Amino acid sequence: MADSLMISGVAPGDLAIYGAIVMMALVIYAMRIAGGELMSLFSMTPRLKAVLTAMATAVLIAIVAAECARGGLRPSSAVLVAAAGMVITKSPLFSIALAMTLAGLARWLMG
């Protein structure tokens, strides 16, 4: 029965997954186009430039803060290591890599 539902080697559940991926890609593409068109209506003031520059960092911080608030030693310790790495090295890439390494090592050790 399961073989009869296969369409050229793709199961029906896979079609839904691929459809969702295509839809997300189309929405992202539409958002990029609409964002560019919307931003063309505004003049780039220093204040607007500062908001746009800080937005990606704010989203990342919100995601990490939510994970830390949910609790757990791993995310909190990874954030502390990243913060310490930033203070010491002034390198965001190094700090993120260090925090990810610590979180991965903690996950591997703690299971």
Short mmCIF file of N, CA and C in Angstrom, two decimals:
data_model
loop_
_atom_site.label_atom_id
_atom_site.label_comp_id
_atom_site.label_asym_id
_atom_site.label_seq_id
_atom_site.Cartn_x
_atom_site.Cartn_y
_atom_site.Cartn_z
N MET A 1 0.82 -1.20 0.00
CA MET A 1 0.00 0.00 0.00
C MET A 1 0.87 1.26 0.00
N ALA A 2 1.91 1.26 0.84
CA ALA A 2 2.78 2.44 0.92
C ALA A 2 3.48 2.69 -0.41
N ASP A 3 3.84 1.60 -1.12
CA ASP A 3 4.51 1.77 -2.41
C ASP A 3 3.58 2.38 -3.45
N SER A 4 2.25 2.10 -3.33
CA SER A 4 1.32 2.64 -4.32
C SER A 4 1.14 4.15 -4.15
N LEU A 5 1.43 4.67 -2.95
CA LEU A 5 1.31 6.11 -2.70
C LEU A 5 2.54 6.88 -3.15
N MET A 6 3.61 6.18 -3.46
CA MET A 6 4.84 6.84 -3.87
C MET A 6 4.67 7.42 -5.27
N ILE A 7 5.11 8.64 -5.46
CA ILE A 7 5.09 9.29 -6.76
C ILE A 7 6.54 9.50 -7.16
N SER A 8 6.99 8.71 -8.10
CA SER A 8 8.37 8.76 -8.58
C SER A 8 9.38 8.77 -7.43
N GLY A 9 9.15 7.90 -6.43
CA GLY A 9 10.09 7.74 -5.34
C GLY A 9 9.96 8.75 -4.22
N VAL A 10 8.91 9.57 -4.23
CA VAL A 10 8.71 10.57 -3.19
C VAL A 10 7.43 10.22 -2.45
N ALA A 11 7.52 10.06 -1.13
CA ALA A 11 6.35 9.73 -0.33
C ALA A 11 5.47 10.97 -0.17
N PRO A 12 4.15 10.77 0.07
CA PRO A 12 3.25 11.92 0.23
C PRO A 12 3.69 12.89 1.32
N GLY A 13 4.21 12.40 2.42
CA GLY A 13 4.70 13.29 3.48
C GLY A 13 5.86 14.14 2.99
N ASP A 14 6.70 13.56 2.13
CA ASP A 14 7.83 14.31 1.58
C ASP A 14 7.35 15.45 0.69
N LEU A 15 6.26 15.20 -0.04
CA LEU A 15 5.72 16.25 -0.90
C LEU A 15 5.27 17.45 -0.08
N ALA A 16 4.67 17.20 1.07
CA ALA A 16 4.26 18.30 1.94
C ALA A 16 5.47 19.07 2.45
N ILE A 17 6.52 18.35 2.78
CA ILE A 17 7.74 19.01 3.26
C ILE A 17 8.35 19.85 2.16
N TYR A 18 8.47 19.28 0.97
CA TYR A 18 9.04 20.03 -0.15
C TYR A 18 8.16 21.23 -0.51
N GLY A 19 6.84 21.04 -0.43
CA GLY A 19 5.92 22.16 -0.68
C GLY A 19 6.11 23.27 0.32
N ALA A 20 6.28 22.91 1.59
CA ALA A 20 6.50 23.91 2.63
C ALA A 20 7.80 24.66 2.40
N ILE A 21 8.84 23.94 2.00
CA ILE A 21 10.13 24.59 1.72
C ILE A 21 10.00 25.56 0.56
N VAL A 22 9.31 25.15 -0.50
CA VAL A 22 9.12 26.04 -1.66
C VAL A 22 8.31 27.27 -1.25
N MET A 23 7.26 27.06 -0.45
CA MET A 23 6.44 28.19 -0.01
C MET A 23 7.25 29.16 0.84
N MET A 24 8.07 28.63 1.75
CA MET A 24 8.91 29.51 2.58
C MET A 24 9.89 30.28 1.72
N ALA A 25 10.46 29.63 0.71
CA ALA A 25 11.40 30.32 -0.18
C ALA A 25 10.69 31.44 -0.94
N LEU A 26 9.46 31.18 -1.40
CA LEU A 26 8.71 32.21 -2.12
C LEU A 26 8.36 33.38 -1.20
N VAL A 27 7.97 33.09 0.02
CA VAL A 27 7.64 34.16 0.97
C VAL A 27 8.89 34.99 1.28
N ILE A 28 10.01 34.33 1.50
CA ILE A 28 11.25 35.06 1.78
C ILE A 28 11.63 35.95 0.59
N TYR A 29 11.50 35.41 -0.62
CA TYR A 29 11.81 36.19 -1.81
C TYR A 29 10.88 37.41 -1.92
N ALA A 30 9.58 37.18 -1.68
CA ALA A 30 8.61 38.28 -1.74
C ALA A 30 8.92 39.33 -0.68
N MET A 31 9.33 38.90 0.51
CA MET A 31 9.66 39.84 1.57
C MET A 31 10.90 40.67 1.20
N ARG A 32 11.87 40.03 0.56
CA ARG A 32 13.07 40.78 0.15
C ARG A 32 12.72 41.83 -0.89
N ILE A 33 11.87 41.44 -1.84
CA ILE A 33 11.46 42.40 -2.87
C ILE A 33 10.64 43.53 -2.24
N ALA A 34 9.66 43.17 -1.41
CA ALA A 34 8.81 44.17 -0.77
C ALA A 34 9.63 45.07 0.15
N GLY A 35 10.59 44.50 0.87
CA GLY A 35 11.43 45.29 1.76
C GLY A 35 12.24 46.32 1.00
N GLY A 36 12.78 45.92 -0.13
CA GLY A 36 13.54 46.86 -0.96
C GLY A 36 12.66 47.98 -1.49
N GLU A 37 11.46 47.60 -1.93
CA GLU A 37 10.52 48.60 -2.44
C GLU A 37 10.08 49.54 -1.32
N LEU A 38 9.80 48.99 -0.16
CA LEU A 38 9.36 49.80 0.98
C LEU A 38 10.47 50.75 1.42
N MET A 39 11.69 50.26 1.48
CA MET A 39 12.80 51.12 1.92
C MET A 39 13.11 52.21 0.90
N SER A 40 12.75 52.00 -0.36
CA SER A 40 13.00 53.05 -1.36
C SER A 40 12.11 54.27 -1.12
N LEU A 41 11.06 54.11 -0.30
CA LEU A 41 10.17 55.23 0.00
C LEU A 41 10.72 56.14 1.09
N PHE A 42 11.75 55.69 1.80
CA PHE A 42 12.30 56.44 2.92
C PHE A 42 13.71 56.92 2.60
N SER A 43 14.05 58.09 3.15
CA SER A 43 15.44 58.53 3.01
C SER A 43 16.25 57.90 4.15
N MET A 44 17.46 57.55 3.85
CA MET A 44 18.32 56.84 4.82
C MET A 44 18.95 57.87 5.75
N THR A 45 18.29 58.11 6.87
CA THR A 45 18.82 59.02 7.88
C THR A 45 19.77 58.23 8.78
N PRO A 46 20.61 58.91 9.54
CA PRO A 46 21.49 58.18 10.46
C PRO A 46 20.71 57.35 11.48
N ARG A 47 19.57 57.86 11.90
CA ARG A 47 18.75 57.13 12.88
C ARG A 47 18.20 55.84 12.27
N LEU A 48 17.68 55.91 11.05
CA LEU A 48 17.14 54.72 10.38
C LEU A 48 18.26 53.72 10.11
N LYS A 49 19.42 54.21 9.72
CA LYS A 49 20.56 53.33 9.48
C LYS A 49 20.95 52.60 10.77
N ALA A 50 20.94 53.30 11.90
CA ALA A 50 21.27 52.68 13.19
C ALA A 50 20.25 51.61 13.55
N VAL A 51 18.97 51.87 13.30
CA VAL A 51 17.92 50.88 13.59
C VAL A 51 18.12 49.64 12.75
N LEU A 52 18.36 49.81 11.47
CA LEU A 52 18.54 48.66 10.57
C LEU A 52 19.80 47.87 10.92
N THR A 53 20.84 48.57 11.33
CA THR A 53 22.08 47.91 11.71
C THR A 53 21.90 47.08 12.97
N ALA A 54 21.14 47.60 13.92
CA ALA A 54 20.96 46.91 15.20
C ALA A 54 19.90 45.81 15.15
N MET A 55 19.08 45.78 14.11
CA MET A 55 17.96 44.84 14.09
C MET A 55 18.38 43.38 14.11
N ALA A 56 19.36 43.00 13.33
CA ALA A 56 19.79 41.60 13.29
C ALA A 56 20.34 41.17 14.64
N THR A 57 21.10 42.03 15.27
CA THR A 57 21.65 41.72 16.59
C THR A 57 20.53 41.58 17.62
N ALA A 58 19.53 42.45 17.53
CA ALA A 58 18.41 42.40 18.47
C ALA A 58 17.62 41.10 18.33
N VAL A 59 17.42 40.65 17.11
CA VAL A 59 16.71 39.38 16.89
C VAL A 59 17.52 38.22 17.46
N LEU A 60 18.81 38.21 17.21
CA LEU A 60 19.66 37.14 17.73
C LEU A 60 19.66 37.14 19.26
N ILE A 61 19.75 38.31 19.86
CA ILE A 61 19.73 38.40 21.31
C ILE A 61 18.40 37.91 21.86
N ALA A 62 17.30 38.24 21.19
CA ALA A 62 15.98 37.79 21.65
C ALA A 62 15.88 36.27 21.63
N ILE A 63 16.41 35.65 20.60
CA ILE A 63 16.37 34.19 20.51
C ILE A 63 17.22 33.57 21.62
N VAL A 64 18.41 34.07 21.81
CA VAL A 64 19.30 33.53 22.84
C VAL A 64 18.74 33.78 24.23
N ALA A 65 18.19 34.97 24.46
CA ALA A 65 17.63 35.29 25.78
C ALA A 65 16.44 34.41 26.10
N ALA A 66 15.63 34.11 25.11
CA ALA A 66 14.49 33.21 25.34
C ALA A 66 14.97 31.81 25.73
N GLU A 67 16.02 31.35 25.09
CA GLU A 67 16.57 30.03 25.43
C GLU A 67 17.16 30.03 26.83
N CYS A 68 17.83 31.11 27.20
CA CYS A 68 18.38 31.20 28.56
C CYS A 68 17.27 31.30 29.59
N ALA A 69 16.19 32.02 29.28
CA ALA A 69 15.08 32.17 30.21
C ALA A 69 14.36 30.84 30.42
N ARG A 70 14.37 30.01 29.39
CA ARG A 70 13.75 28.70 29.51
C ARG A 70 14.50 27.84 30.52
N GLY A 71 15.70 28.21 30.77
CA GLY A 71 16.49 27.53 31.80
C GLY A 71 17.53 26.62 31.21
N GLY A 72 18.43 26.26 32.03
CA GLY A 72 19.46 25.35 31.59
C GLY A 72 20.84 25.94 31.71
N LEU A 73 21.75 25.10 32.06
CA LEU A 73 23.13 25.51 32.26
C LEU A 73 23.84 25.75 30.93
N ARG A 74 23.53 24.91 29.94
CA ARG A 74 24.25 25.02 28.66
C ARG A 74 24.08 26.37 27.99
N PRO A 75 22.84 26.82 27.73
CA PRO A 75 22.75 28.11 27.03
C PRO A 75 23.29 29.27 27.84
N SER A 76 23.06 29.24 29.14
CA SER A 76 23.55 30.34 29.99
C SER A 76 25.07 30.38 30.01
N SER A 77 25.69 29.20 30.13
CA SER A 77 27.16 29.18 30.15
C SER A 77 27.72 29.57 28.79
N ALA A 78 27.05 29.18 27.71
CA ALA A 78 27.51 29.56 26.38
C ALA A 78 27.44 31.08 26.19
N VAL A 79 26.39 31.69 26.71
CA VAL A 79 26.26 33.15 26.61
C VAL A 79 27.36 33.83 27.42
N LEU A 80 27.63 33.33 28.61
CA LEU A 80 28.70 33.91 29.43
C LEU A 80 30.06 33.77 28.75
N VAL A 81 30.31 32.62 28.14
CA VAL A 81 31.58 32.42 27.43
C VAL A 81 31.68 33.37 26.24
N ALA A 82 30.57 33.52 25.51
CA ALA A 82 30.58 34.43 24.36
C ALA A 82 30.83 35.87 24.81
N ALA A 83 30.19 36.27 25.91
CA ALA A 83 30.39 37.63 26.42
C ALA A 83 31.84 37.83 26.86
N ALA A 84 32.38 36.85 27.57
CA ALA A 84 33.78 36.95 28.00
C ALA A 84 34.72 36.98 26.79
N GLY A 85 34.41 36.17 25.80
CA GLY A 85 35.22 36.16 24.58
C GLY A 85 35.20 37.50 23.87
N MET A 86 34.03 38.14 23.86
CA MET A 86 33.93 39.47 23.23
C MET A 86 34.75 40.51 23.99
N VAL A 87 34.69 40.44 25.31
CA VAL A 87 35.45 41.40 26.11
C VAL A 87 36.95 41.22 25.91
N ILE A 88 37.38 39.97 25.86
CA ILE A 88 38.81 39.67 25.77
C ILE A 88 39.34 39.89 24.36
N THR A 89 38.66 39.33 23.35
CA THR A 89 39.21 39.33 21.99
C THR A 89 38.65 40.41 21.09
N LYS A 90 37.49 40.96 21.42
CA LYS A 90 36.80 41.95 20.57
C LYS A 90 36.44 41.36 19.19
N SER A 91 36.34 40.04 19.11
CA SER A 91 36.01 39.37 17.85
C SER A 91 34.69 38.63 17.99
N PRO A 92 33.63 39.11 17.33
CA PRO A 92 32.35 38.42 17.42
C PRO A 92 32.40 37.00 16.87
N LEU A 93 33.08 36.81 15.75
CA LEU A 93 33.15 35.48 15.15
C LEU A 93 33.84 34.49 16.07
N PHE A 94 34.94 34.88 16.66
CA PHE A 94 35.65 34.00 17.59
C PHE A 94 34.78 33.69 18.80
N SER A 95 34.10 34.70 19.33
CA SER A 95 33.26 34.51 20.51
C SER A 95 32.11 33.56 20.24
N ILE A 96 31.46 33.72 19.09
CA ILE A 96 30.36 32.83 18.73
C ILE A 96 30.87 31.41 18.53
N ALA A 97 32.00 31.26 17.86
CA ALA A 97 32.57 29.92 17.65
C ALA A 97 32.93 29.27 18.98
N LEU A 98 33.49 30.05 19.88
CA LEU A 98 33.84 29.53 21.20
C LEU A 98 32.60 29.10 21.97
N ALA A 99 31.55 29.92 21.94
CA ALA A 99 30.31 29.58 22.64
C ALA A 99 29.65 28.34 22.03
N MET A 100 29.64 28.23 20.71
CA MET A 100 29.06 27.06 20.06
C MET A 100 29.85 25.80 20.40
N THR A 101 31.16 25.94 20.45
CA THR A 101 32.00 24.79 20.82
C THR A 101 31.70 24.35 22.24
N LEU A 102 31.60 25.31 23.15
CA LEU A 102 31.28 24.97 24.53
C LEU A 102 29.90 24.30 24.65
N ALA A 103 28.91 24.86 23.97
CA ALA A 103 27.56 24.29 24.03
C ALA A 103 27.55 22.87 23.44
N GLY A 104 28.25 22.67 22.34
CA GLY A 104 28.32 21.34 21.74
C GLY A 104 29.05 20.36 22.63
N LEU A 105 30.14 20.80 23.24
CA LEU A 105 30.89 19.92 24.15
C LEU A 105 30.05 19.58 25.37
N ALA A 106 29.34 20.56 25.90
CA ALA A 106 28.47 20.31 27.07
C ALA A 106 27.36 19.33 26.70
N ARG A 107 26.81 19.48 25.52
CA ARG A 107 25.75 18.55 25.08
C ARG A 107 26.30 17.15 24.93
N TRP A 108 27.50 17.04 24.38
CA TRP A 108 28.11 15.74 24.19
C TRP A 108 28.44 15.08 25.53
N LEU A 109 28.94 15.88 26.47
CA LEU A 109 29.31 15.33 27.78
C LEU A 109 28.09 15.01 28.65
N MET A 110 27.08 15.89 28.61
CA MET A 110 25.91 15.71 29.47
C MET A 110 24.83 14.84 28.84
N GLY A 111 24.96 14.61 27.56
CA GLY A 111 23.98 13.74 26.89
C GLY A 111 22.74 14.43 26.46
#
